[in-house]
XYZ file of C-alpha atoms in Angstrom:
712
model
C -23.308 48.041 -32.873
C -22.794 47.424 -36.571
C -22.835 44.167 -38.537
C -19.594 43.956 -40.550
C -19.499 42.142 -43.876
C -18.618 38.448 -43.913
C -14.859 38.050 -44.276
C -12.553 35.203 -45.152
C -10.088 33.887 -42.592
C -7.204 35.662 -44.346
C -9.130 38.969 -44.408
C -10.055 38.577 -40.728
C -6.394 38.239 -39.943
C -5.614 41.375 -41.873
C -8.437 43.251 -40.089
C -6.911 42.189 -36.785
C -3.751 44.013 -37.840
C -5.805 47.023 -38.854
C -7.605 47.183 -35.485
C -4.331 46.913 -33.605
C -2.801 49.643 -35.738
C -5.849 51.857 -35.096
C -5.507 51.249 -31.370
C -1.919 52.438 -31.491
C -3.034 55.473 -33.470
C -5.611 56.172 -30.771
C -3.010 56.119 -28.014
C -0.832 58.449 -30.095
C -3.779 60.795 -30.576
C -4.366 61.019 -26.831
C -0.702 61.827 -26.283
C -1.001 64.567 -28.889
C -4.087 65.856 -27.068
C -2.094 66.100 -23.857
C 0.674 68.048 -25.549
C -1.733 70.600 -27.008
C -3.484 71.223 -23.688
C -0.336 72.587 -22.056
C 3.101 71.770 -20.670
C 3.496 69.762 -17.509
C 4.874 70.961 -14.251
C 7.588 68.515 -13.244
C 7.274 69.507 -9.615
C 3.730 68.258 -9.566
C 4.383 64.857 -11.167
C 2.924 62.018 -9.195
C 5.612 59.481 -8.218
C 5.219 56.074 -9.863
C 4.068 53.355 -7.519
C 5.965 50.082 -7.213
C 2.933 48.050 -8.239
C 1.517 48.807 -11.722
C -2.185 49.171 -11.077
C -5.009 51.654 -11.687
C -5.009 54.402 -9.023
C -7.397 57.151 -7.951
C -6.219 60.699 -7.157
C -8.471 63.189 -5.296
C -7.963 66.896 -6.023
C -9.307 69.801 -4.019
C -10.025 72.898 -6.065
C -10.606 76.281 -4.362
C -10.683 79.794 -5.807
C -7.669 81.994 -5.103
C -8.322 84.790 -2.655
C -7.503 87.722 -4.915
C -7.679 86.381 -8.477
C -10.958 85.385 -10.125
C -9.040 83.656 -12.935
C -6.915 81.538 -10.637
C -7.768 78.472 -8.522
C -5.733 76.407 -6.070
C -5.326 72.645 -6.540
C -4.188 70.224 -3.844
C -4.218 66.440 -3.522
C -4.200 66.801 0.247
C -6.777 69.067 1.875
C -4.256 69.843 4.610
C -1.378 70.646 2.275
C -0.390 73.990 0.821
C -2.210 74.963 -2.359
C -0.715 75.312 -5.850
C -1.724 78.119 -8.142
C -3.199 77.377 -11.546
C -3.833 80.508 -13.511
C -4.109 81.890 -17.002
C -0.478 80.886 -17.756
C -1.731 77.238 -18.027
C 0.736 76.020 -15.358
C -0.672 72.841 -13.837
C 0.069 69.657 -11.994
C 1.075 66.731 -14.252
C -0.060 63.172 -13.618
C 1.586 60.619 -15.938
C -0.662 58.010 -17.532
C -1.443 56.247 -20.771
C -5.190 55.998 -20.293
C -7.492 57.891 -22.696
C -9.261 60.963 -21.233
C -12.419 60.030 -19.338
C -15.352 62.410 -19.010
C -16.697 62.335 -15.452
C -20.416 62.771 -14.865
C -19.741 66.044 -13.104
C -17.830 67.520 -16.071
C -18.573 71.203 -16.334
C -20.027 71.640 -12.867
C -18.988 75.138 -11.842
C -19.455 74.293 -8.173
C -17.786 70.882 -8.235
C -14.454 70.408 -6.510
C -13.911 67.084 -8.379
C -12.663 68.664 -11.592
C -9.197 67.237 -12.538
C -7.296 66.354 -15.681
C -6.904 62.696 -16.709
C -3.541 61.155 -15.827
C -0.826 61.932 -18.330
C -2.661 65.080 -19.555
C -1.747 68.469 -18.192
C -4.610 70.193 -16.424
C -6.064 72.983 -18.594
C -6.684 76.412 -17.136
C -9.752 76.247 -14.952
C -11.795 79.425 -14.736
C -13.624 79.848 -11.460
C -17.423 79.777 -11.329
C -18.710 81.377 -14.526
C -15.659 80.388 -16.611
C -15.995 76.635 -15.932
C -18.963 76.110 -18.293
C -17.086 77.696 -21.212
C -13.955 75.654 -20.476
C -15.966 72.426 -20.470
C -17.679 73.283 -23.739
C -14.322 74.045 -25.382
C -12.832 70.791 -24.083
C -15.744 68.825 -25.538
C -15.340 70.618 -28.832
C -11.628 69.755 -28.928
C -12.429 66.120 -28.163
C -15.003 66.074 -30.973
C -12.452 67.540 -33.380
C -9.850 64.937 -32.415
C -12.380 62.124 -32.733
C -13.184 63.392 -36.208
C -9.498 63.424 -37.154
C -9.154 59.919 -35.753
C -12.007 58.740 -37.957
C -10.303 60.369 -40.948
C -7.111 58.478 -40.099
C -9.115 55.278 -39.866
C -10.450 55.868 -43.348
C -6.939 56.629 -44.651
C -5.626 53.413 -43.113
C -8.460 51.380 -44.639
C -7.655 52.872 -48.045
C -3.961 51.956 -47.597
C -4.872 48.380 -46.684
C -7.094 48.183 -49.744
C -4.322 49.546 -52.012
C -1.870 46.953 -50.649
C -4.266 44.111 -51.355
C -5.199 43.312 -47.735
C -8.870 44.245 -48.385
C -11.087 44.069 -51.414
C -12.758 47.241 -52.708
C -16.207 46.122 -51.502
C -14.880 45.408 -48.033
C -13.040 48.728 -47.791
C -16.098 50.688 -49.021
C -18.335 49.088 -46.396
C -15.824 49.730 -43.624
C -15.372 53.381 -44.669
C -19.136 53.817 -44.621
C -19.336 52.450 -41.099
C -16.444 54.693 -39.977
C -18.214 57.784 -41.320
C -21.431 56.700 -39.618
C -19.562 56.356 -36.316
C -18.063 59.820 -36.897
C -21.507 61.383 -37.168
C -22.767 59.534 -34.083
C -19.791 60.807 -32.043
C -20.548 64.376 -33.082
C -24.114 63.904 -31.875
C -22.984 62.412 -28.578
C -20.624 65.344 -27.952
C -23.442 67.804 -28.634
C -25.551 66.046 -26.001
C -22.654 66.232 -23.502
C -22.182 69.933 -24.210
C -25.824 70.542 -23.434
C -25.582 68.394 -20.316
C -22.566 70.385 -19.121
C -24.688 73.532 -19.053
C -27.190 71.874 -16.779
C -24.577 70.166 -14.628
C -22.741 73.442 -14.087
C -25.821 74.667 -12.218
C -26.881 71.566 -10.286
C -23.990 69.087 -9.800
C -21.951 70.747 -7.041
C -20.229 68.298 -4.694
C -20.083 69.158 -1.047
C -16.505 68.018 -0.343
C -15.049 69.691 -3.450
C -13.137 66.696 -4.832
C -13.079 64.732 -8.096
C -11.945 61.080 -8.534
C -10.007 60.212 -11.729
C -8.773 56.665 -12.648
C -5.567 56.197 -14.683
C -2.973 53.579 -15.692
C 0.729 54.127 -14.779
C 3.551 54.393 -17.326
C 4.851 50.893 -16.754
C 1.467 49.344 -17.581
C 1.194 51.519 -20.667
C 4.569 50.274 -21.917
C 3.638 46.669 -21.167
C 0.413 46.972 -23.158
C 2.162 48.609 -26.102
C 4.958 46.028 -26.130
C 2.520 43.119 -25.888
C 0.450 44.503 -28.779
C 3.616 44.978 -30.820
C 4.853 41.426 -30.192
C 1.438 39.913 -30.944
C 1.259 41.776 -34.247
C 4.831 40.873 -35.252
C 4.344 37.208 -34.345
C 1.167 36.940 -36.371
C 2.805 38.827 -39.245
C 5.728 36.395 -39.358
C 3.498 33.320 -39.128
C 1.126 34.505 -41.845
C 3.672 36.310 -44.032
C 1.803 39.631 -44.124
C 4.754 41.228 -45.879
C 3.982 39.103 -48.919
C 0.294 38.207 -49.170
C 1.007 36.547 -52.516
C 3.347 33.986 -50.946
C 3.678 30.361 -52.039
C 1.083 27.805 -50.920
C 1.411 26.455 -47.364
C 2.804 23.134 -48.591
C 5.810 24.931 -50.057
C 6.898 26.124 -46.603
C 7.255 22.485 -45.550
C 9.949 21.812 -48.167
C 13.615 22.109 -47.227
C 16.181 22.174 -50.025
C 19.860 21.266 -49.726
C 22.675 20.908 -52.173
C 26.415 20.931 -52.621
C 28.983 21.086 -55.400
C 32.562 19.843 -55.219
C 35.224 20.404 -57.851
C 38.400 18.340 -57.576
C 41.782 17.884 -59.123
C 42.988 14.306 -58.567
C 46.405 12.921 -59.370
C 46.818 9.112 -59.350
C 50.520 8.315 -59.155
C 52.021 4.821 -59.512
C 55.656 4.246 -58.509
C 57.662 1.860 -60.649
C 57.716 -1.840 -59.839
C 53.997 -2.569 -59.658
C 52.882 -5.986 -60.903
C 50.552 -5.442 -63.863
C 49.264 -9.033 -64.020
C 46.303 -8.391 -61.749
C 42.711 -9.070 -62.809
C 39.782 -6.658 -62.913
C 37.040 -9.007 -61.723
C 34.444 -6.261 -61.763
C 34.941 -5.793 -65.526
C 34.569 -9.547 -66.083
C 31.494 -9.967 -63.890
C 29.653 -6.993 -65.377
C 30.244 -8.062 -68.980
C 27.526 -9.824 -70.971
C 29.299 -13.208 -71.209
C 32.228 -13.205 -68.780
C 35.798 -14.326 -69.452
C 36.458 -16.746 -72.343
C 38.940 -19.203 -70.838
C 39.155 -21.484 -73.920
C 40.786 -19.003 -76.264
C 44.463 -19.412 -76.994
C 44.887 -15.672 -76.687
C 42.584 -15.400 -73.691
C 43.227 -12.041 -72.048
C 42.255 -11.268 -68.465
C 40.919 -7.766 -67.925
C 43.582 -5.870 -65.967
C 43.394 -2.621 -63.936
C 45.826 0.256 -64.498
C 48.706 0.048 -62.020
C 51.594 1.683 -63.878
C 50.394 4.786 -65.771
C 49.844 8.054 -63.908
C 46.550 9.823 -64.462
C 45.395 13.435 -63.922
C 41.659 13.868 -63.576
C 39.365 16.810 -62.954
C 36.256 15.614 -61.204
C 32.904 17.054 -60.258
C 30.345 16.035 -57.685
C 26.963 17.770 -57.536
C 24.042 16.827 -55.321
C 20.616 18.366 -54.865
C 18.020 17.185 -52.398
C 14.685 18.098 -50.882
C 13.084 16.966 -47.654
C 9.390 17.469 -46.964
C 7.630 17.738 -43.621
C 4.478 15.630 -44.042
C 2.957 16.367 -40.595
C 2.166 13.811 -37.923
C 5.953 13.266 -37.532
C 6.453 11.963 -41.089
C 9.148 13.280 -43.427
C 10.172 12.247 -46.911
C 13.252 13.059 -48.943
C 14.765 12.806 -52.417
C 18.266 13.505 -53.701
C 19.881 13.313 -57.119
C 23.642 13.175 -57.725
C 26.259 12.966 -60.447
C 28.517 9.980 -61.152
C 30.627 8.315 -63.853
C 28.432 5.245 -63.399
C 25.942 3.745 -60.985
C 28.796 2.846 -58.603
C 27.456 2.689 -55.026
C 30.599 4.221 -53.498
C 31.328 7.298 -55.625
C 29.376 10.270 -56.944
C 32.386 11.696 -58.785
C 32.006 12.612 -62.426
C 35.325 12.812 -64.264
C 35.105 15.889 -66.468
C 35.593 15.002 -70.102
C 35.349 11.270 -69.422
C 33.409 9.500 -72.178
C 31.878 6.398 -70.656
C 28.486 4.860 -69.884
C 27.072 6.691 -72.927
C 27.790 10.113 -71.456
C 30.424 12.832 -71.265
C 33.345 13.787 -73.477
C 33.504 16.679 -75.980
C 31.382 18.859 -73.690
C 28.569 16.314 -73.701
C 26.080 16.306 -70.839
C 26.467 14.116 -67.780
C 24.024 11.761 -66.134
C 22.153 12.277 -62.876
C 21.236 9.370 -60.609
C 18.608 8.806 -57.953
C 20.813 8.923 -54.877
C 18.288 9.126 -52.010
C 14.553 8.411 -51.714
C 13.047 7.680 -48.311
C 10.171 8.064 -45.873
C 10.948 8.615 -42.204
C 8.734 8.433 -39.132
C 9.984 10.078 -35.926
C 8.313 8.145 -33.121
C 10.554 9.719 -30.499
C 9.297 13.216 -31.390
C 5.687 12.603 -30.384
C 4.591 15.270 -27.856
C 4.179 12.797 -25.015
C 7.680 11.429 -25.710
C 9.511 14.615 -26.655
C 12.193 14.452 -23.969
C 15.749 15.767 -24.493
C 18.132 12.908 -25.286
C 15.280 10.622 -26.391
C 14.706 9.708 -30.005
C 13.355 6.819 -32.030
C 12.767 6.806 -35.767
C 12.166 4.455 -38.675
C 13.474 5.060 -42.206
C 12.344 3.142 -45.287
C 13.722 3.460 -48.816
C 17.202 4.676 -49.806
C 18.889 6.794 -47.134
C 22.186 7.796 -45.501
C 24.350 5.312 -43.629
C 22.520 4.830 -40.300
C 25.548 3.368 -38.479
C 28.338 4.993 -36.499
C 31.311 3.866 -38.604
C 34.278 4.931 -40.737
C 34.955 4.740 -44.473
C 37.056 1.606 -43.927
C 33.777 -0.382 -43.872
C 31.225 1.942 -45.507
C 32.187 4.603 -48.077
C 31.079 8.169 -47.282
C 28.916 8.370 -50.435
C 27.265 4.977 -49.885
C 23.482 4.860 -49.498
C 21.598 2.041 -47.771
C 18.508 0.497 -49.356
C 15.965 -1.067 -46.997
C 14.602 -0.280 -43.542
C 16.448 0.995 -40.465
C 15.280 1.619 -36.907
C 17.299 4.000 -34.747
C 16.821 4.964 -31.136
C 18.562 6.748 -28.275
C 17.707 7.219 -24.619
C 19.342 9.469 -22.046
C 19.737 7.018 -19.196
C 21.506 9.495 -16.901
C 23.330 12.798 -17.036
C 26.122 12.369 -19.546
C 25.107 8.846 -20.597
C 22.996 8.317 -23.727
C 22.820 4.751 -25.080
C 21.778 4.277 -28.709
C 20.960 1.428 -31.043
C 20.419 0.805 -34.752
C 18.980 -2.268 -36.460
C 18.161 -2.787 -40.112
C 17.531 -5.099 -43.019
C 18.918 -4.147 -46.417
C 18.455 -5.953 -49.764
C 21.852 -6.073 -51.487
C 20.800 -7.950 -54.618
C 17.494 -9.211 -55.952
C 17.414 -11.996 -58.550
C 16.220 -11.049 -62.015
C 12.526 -11.878 -62.290
C 13.124 -13.765 -65.568
C 16.398 -15.513 -64.618
C 17.529 -17.334 -66.730
C 16.370 -15.475 -69.830
C 17.331 -18.198 -72.358
C 15.657 -21.113 -70.586
C 11.994 -22.062 -70.402
C 12.555 -23.473 -66.913
C 13.744 -20.635 -64.622
C 16.353 -20.835 -61.864
C 15.800 -20.415 -58.143
C 16.254 -16.993 -56.619
C 19.549 -16.188 -54.975
C 18.765 -12.921 -53.196
C 21.412 -11.212 -51.078
C 20.694 -9.374 -47.836
C 22.502 -7.461 -45.140
C 21.132 -7.781 -41.609
C 22.830 -5.431 -39.185
C 22.641 -4.262 -35.576
C 24.688 -1.780 -33.585
C 24.582 -0.767 -29.903
C 26.625 1.923 -28.237
C 26.573 4.951 -26.015
C 27.643 8.573 -25.777
C 29.499 9.436 -22.580
C 30.188 12.945 -21.320
C 33.147 12.142 -19.093
C 33.516 15.742 -17.944
C 33.078 19.238 -19.319
C 35.944 18.780 -21.788
C 35.870 15.098 -22.760
C 33.175 13.276 -24.747
C 33.391 9.628 -25.743
C 31.286 7.675 -28.201
C 31.714 3.927 -28.584
C 29.707 1.249 -30.395
C 29.894 -2.371 -31.452
C 28.185 -3.598 -34.623
C 27.447 -6.902 -36.300
C 27.012 -6.942 -40.080
C 25.656 -10.235 -41.381
C 25.628 -10.677 -45.170
C 23.366 -13.447 -46.405
C 24.311 -15.101 -49.738
C 26.996 -12.499 -50.449
C 29.526 -15.251 -51.248
C 29.745 -16.901 -54.654
C 28.202 -20.331 -55.137
C 29.557 -22.967 -57.520
C 27.001 -24.030 -60.111
C 25.562 -27.456 -60.678
C 27.053 -29.263 -63.732
C 26.509 -26.760 -66.521
C 25.879 -27.299 -70.233
C 25.228 -23.974 -72.005
C 22.592 -23.780 -74.733
C 24.039 -20.538 -76.175
C 26.920 -18.158 -75.608
C 24.657 -15.886 -73.536
C 23.076 -18.675 -71.521
C 23.367 -18.464 -67.727
C 24.435 -21.094 -65.253
C 22.154 -21.468 -62.236
C 24.506 -19.587 -59.864
C 25.642 -16.759 -62.129
C 23.583 -14.325 -60.045
C 25.786 -15.083 -57.010
C 28.635 -13.052 -58.534
C 28.887 -9.471 -57.209
C 27.073 -6.832 -59.246
C 29.801 -4.347 -58.280
C 33.263 -4.716 -56.778
C 36.518 -2.785 -56.499
C 39.554 -4.908 -55.684
C 41.046 -6.888 -52.831
C 38.532 -9.618 -51.987
C 39.337 -13.254 -52.790
C 37.444 -14.805 -55.737
C 36.528 -18.289 -56.950
C 35.258 -19.529 -60.334
C 31.489 -20.188 -60.371
C 30.629 -22.203 -63.495
C 31.243 -25.915 -63.081
C 31.017 -27.171 -66.656
C 29.668 -30.659 -67.276
C 32.491 -33.059 -68.166
C 30.458 -34.585 -71.019
C 29.987 -31.146 -72.540
C 33.719 -30.456 -72.394
C 34.453 -33.515 -74.524
C 32.361 -32.087 -77.340
C 34.243 -28.819 -77.532
C 36.400 -28.118 -80.561
C 39.490 -25.986 -80.593
C 38.581 -22.347 -80.171
C 35.042 -23.022 -78.901
C 34.176 -20.340 -76.314
C 34.030 -21.289 -72.678
C 32.919 -18.371 -70.486
C 33.483 -18.003 -66.757
C 32.226 -15.706 -63.965
C 33.763 -15.240 -60.503
C 32.251 -14.829 -57.048
C 33.466 -13.986 -53.535
C 35.292 -16.907 -51.952
C 34.084 -16.378 -48.371
C 30.955 -15.373 -46.502
C 31.082 -12.034 -44.635
C 29.913 -11.834 -41.029
C 31.666 -8.750 -39.697
C 32.050 -7.592 -36.094
C 33.182 -3.966 -35.794
C 34.178 -1.801 -32.827
C 34.102 1.948 -33.461
C 35.100 4.703 -31.016
C 35.633 8.461 -30.920
C 37.180 10.584 -28.155
C 36.678 14.367 -28.353
C 38.621 16.877 -26.232
C 36.966 20.341 -26.330
C 38.739 22.316 -23.580
C 39.755 24.976 -26.119
C 36.371 25.082 -27.865
C 35.755 25.839 -30.722
C 39.209 24.308 -31.248
C 38.921 20.525 -30.703
C 41.169 17.494 -30.758
C 39.516 14.176 -31.497
C 40.578 10.611 -32.183
C 38.584 8.107 -34.269
C 39.389 4.416 -34.416
C 37.726 1.293 -35.817
C 38.568 -2.403 -35.761
C 36.741 -5.064 -37.804
C 36.978 -8.857 -38.132
C 35.197 -11.147 -40.577
C 34.338 -14.072 -38.308
C 33.072 -16.157 -41.276
C 36.492 -16.230 -42.949
C 37.977 -19.754 -43.131
C 41.155 -20.247 -45.157
C 40.702 -23.989 -45.511
C 37.183 -23.593 -46.879
C 38.461 -21.076 -49.403
C 41.260 -23.370 -50.585
C 38.716 -26.118 -51.256
C 36.091 -23.888 -52.824
C 35.550 -23.103 -56.504
C 34.683 -24.985 -59.701
C 36.182 -28.483 -59.861
C 36.127 -29.070 -63.594
C 39.097 -31.230 -64.528
C 40.693 -32.211 -67.801
C 42.914 -30.498 -70.285
C 41.341 -27.095 -69.464
C 42.441 -24.831 -66.648
C 41.200 -26.061 -63.283
C 39.749 -23.339 -61.013
C 39.575 -25.192 -57.714
C 40.484 -22.883 -54.839
C 40.970 -19.093 -54.940
C 42.055 -17.401 -58.161
C 43.847 -14.383 -56.606
C 45.713 -13.041 -53.545
C 48.730 -15.308 -53.949
C 52.252 -14.142 -53.210
C 55.167 -14.575 -55.610
C 55.756 -18.083 -54.202
C 52.215 -19.229 -54.956
C 50.964 -19.139 -51.370
C 47.462 -17.835 -50.640
C 47.716 -14.716 -48.418
C 44.117 -13.688 -47.704
C 43.166 -12.269 -44.269
C 40.159 -11.284 -42.136
C 41.240 -8.278 -40.005
C 41.111 -4.537 -40.534
C 41.725 -1.398 -38.501
C 42.291 2.326 -38.758
C 43.237 5.244 -36.522
C 42.786 8.957 -37.329
C 43.841 11.960 -35.231
C 42.099 15.293 -35.938
C 42.646 18.878 -34.763
C 40.817 22.136 -35.445
C 37.159 22.939 -35.871
C 34.870 19.895 -36.091
C 32.644 21.797 -38.526
C 33.582 24.680 -40.804
C 31.010 27.368 -40.007
C 32.764 30.684 -40.704
C 35.670 32.237 -42.557
C 39.084 30.778 -41.657
C 37.731 27.834 -39.680
C 40.060 24.901 -40.317
C 40.868 21.325 -39.421
C 43.598 18.825 -40.189
C 44.044 15.083 -39.756
C 46.553 12.264 -40.020
C 45.522 8.626 -40.245
C 46.712 5.089 -40.768
C 44.756 2.056 -41.938
C 45.424 -1.642 -42.386
C 42.774 -3.672 -44.214
C 43.320 -7.330 -45.070
C 41.761 -8.844 -48.182
C 38.541 -10.287 -46.763
C 37.940 -8.276 -43.608
C 35.128 -6.316 -45.320
C 33.293 -6.409 -48.660
C 35.471 -4.422 -51.058
C 32.482 -3.173 -53.059
C 31.197 -0.980 -50.202
C 34.323 0.622 -48.676
C 36.157 3.829 -49.630
C 36.914 4.347 -53.319
C 39.851 6.801 -52.993
C 42.453 5.148 -50.746
C 44.701 3.004 -52.941
C 42.164 3.291 -55.767
C 39.468 1.696 -53.607
C 38.913 -1.721 -52.070
C 40.753 -3.891 -49.511
C 44.147 -5.602 -49.116
C 45.647 -2.142 -48.530
C 47.650 -0.361 -45.856
C 49.038 3.161 -45.639
C 48.714 6.766 -44.493
C 46.414 9.732 -45.085
C 47.110 13.446 -44.491
C 44.331 16.010 -44.958
C 43.425 19.620 -44.158
C 40.430 21.876 -44.826
C 39.981 25.664 -44.694
C 36.733 27.652 -44.748
C 36.666 30.464 -47.312
C 33.189 31.555 -46.216
C 30.305 30.099 -44.271
C 29.340 28.021 -47.303
C 32.614 27.521 -49.221
C 35.765 25.674 -48.194
C 38.880 24.176 -49.727
C 40.571 20.877 -48.995
C 43.857 19.110 -49.615
C 44.468 15.357 -49.116
C 47.360 12.988 -49.725
C 46.998 9.199 -49.499
C 49.733 6.600 -49.870
C 48.807 2.892 -50.036
C 50.489 -0.447 -50.634
C 49.225 -4.042 -50.778
C 49.008 -5.966 -47.509
C 49.716 -9.265 -49.302
C 49.982 -10.735 -52.792
C 51.715 -9.094 -55.740
C 53.487 -5.745 -55.482
C 51.235 -2.699 -55.649
C 51.676 0.947 -54.604
C 49.651 4.070 -55.339
C 49.766 7.687 -54.173
C 46.692 9.899 -54.576
C 46.610 13.715 -54.318
C 43.269 15.548 -54.153
C 42.680 19.321 -54.203
C 39.039 20.235 -53.561
C 36.839 23.325 -53.683
C 33.471 22.755 -52.024
C 30.281 24.790 -51.830
C 26.999 24.044 -50.071
C 23.618 25.699 -50.030
């Protein structure tokens, strides 16, 4: 035995491959040996047994009666003999085992001389010729062993050239191989000498020789198992590229997508252009000056068509952190930090970006840590899952864009779980707490004495179940409760500003982002004594907050019919009600400042032409889809038609879809859409949306979108 040099773990792995390769070479060498020693006689082939196991054959060898160069071989002493003569015709026993030298090899009087299985029997000279035959066989074996050692050395040199072994390691291994080569030559010389002696003294009385061999089927099993073991280890350790990235890099999973879009926003004639853009007012530094004679309310566009080319690009990475932890990040484009849209209008100059080929901003869109409790080995049961996500992550609820926009991310913590209670029944649940707004640490900036915090939270829970009704019908249904804390505006205490930029104590209750549709009230309740000191033209700024709390109950359902799979038909519906909505409370809410200035008691919007408040608390949608649920190959397609009806205060307008009717609530109308796959990773889309106001002043908008999407 030899002591090999100390090797690293990586080198040991590579040497394992080398040894396996050498073993395969050895089997091939034995096969070559069999071919050189003579052709087989098919008539003498031993039938394969039904059970793959090592077997012993007994041959009887007797000289022919009239030919000194011919002997008769039989596996049954009572059977007729077969001639084996100078023409090298022989019986053929199939095997994969290497040739084994019996102790009686070369015994001229032994009747146990036989060829190893799988190797044709060489010509056997009777009596005096047996010693010479044995010596020649040993010489051939020595020559083949020498060639095998040379091949070992060649293989070691190849491994060294490819970088699997260092030069010192390869030199030491070559030295050991050459040493083994010399020892084999010596051993063969000893056997040759022993054959001379055995030929004179080792005769066996019954004239038979026992030879062990392995059948073909076992040989193939061994070769296949060696092959699979080598390939598996090669894939796991990336032998094809020993200079691969560090192990941590293999735990990173990258995703991304790009969407280009043409969007046409079309406004029919007759729209009322006296609406107010409350988001523009509430996000300004001072608010709306209501004491100016030419006071102008910020108004949204409702009468001028617009053509926009828009881009959305997202790139994310998710890392496997072991022990069932994962973490992810994603960045995305966007005109602004709007929570409901990642669209960047090409050429749009706003938010200090874009226009004249200027660069566009990227935003932190996702950042989370996730722990998969349900994937622990002792709990890894199909249909069972339980995980916790913390940070900024995808919408964890089963819902539609009527309540939560598709691009919306949730900040906070969410717990999700599912459990397969029975065949075809898998209940699930989701609970979470999400900070919507956190009060500025230094609020109010202009005052030595700071104001109380007015933090806003969403607490939500959803329970539901998946039902496999039969082989073709799947149903998913869930009920959710979304409880917003402090989302509504709060009227201030009597307010006397100390500067134009000074804050009232409830200014932070106004929404940081909104679209349109919700009912608003004025927040700043100016002190009556302060109002008497005002001179003509003195500024008087106002902010606006939501007029009602939002405690939403939503029922969401989907029915999928898959009889013609992969072609599906599925129906999605959702109904929502804001149970905190109270019209009387809204009418009596708002700032109560009286005097010569405009009084803001009650809601400031959602009145009809007769001056009646028309706010509502219900919403619903219904969408029918046909085609492929997911676009996975060329020419996959799907199409849909939908209708929605969303009253003003059924949901928070700042979090719902941004495309239908320009975004927000107090809208009803239809949507038609279709998508077509142009490759596995590219698809096109076409959508048409037509919306009108549910109540209040006249408003209509049609939106056409033509998309080209790519993912990677």
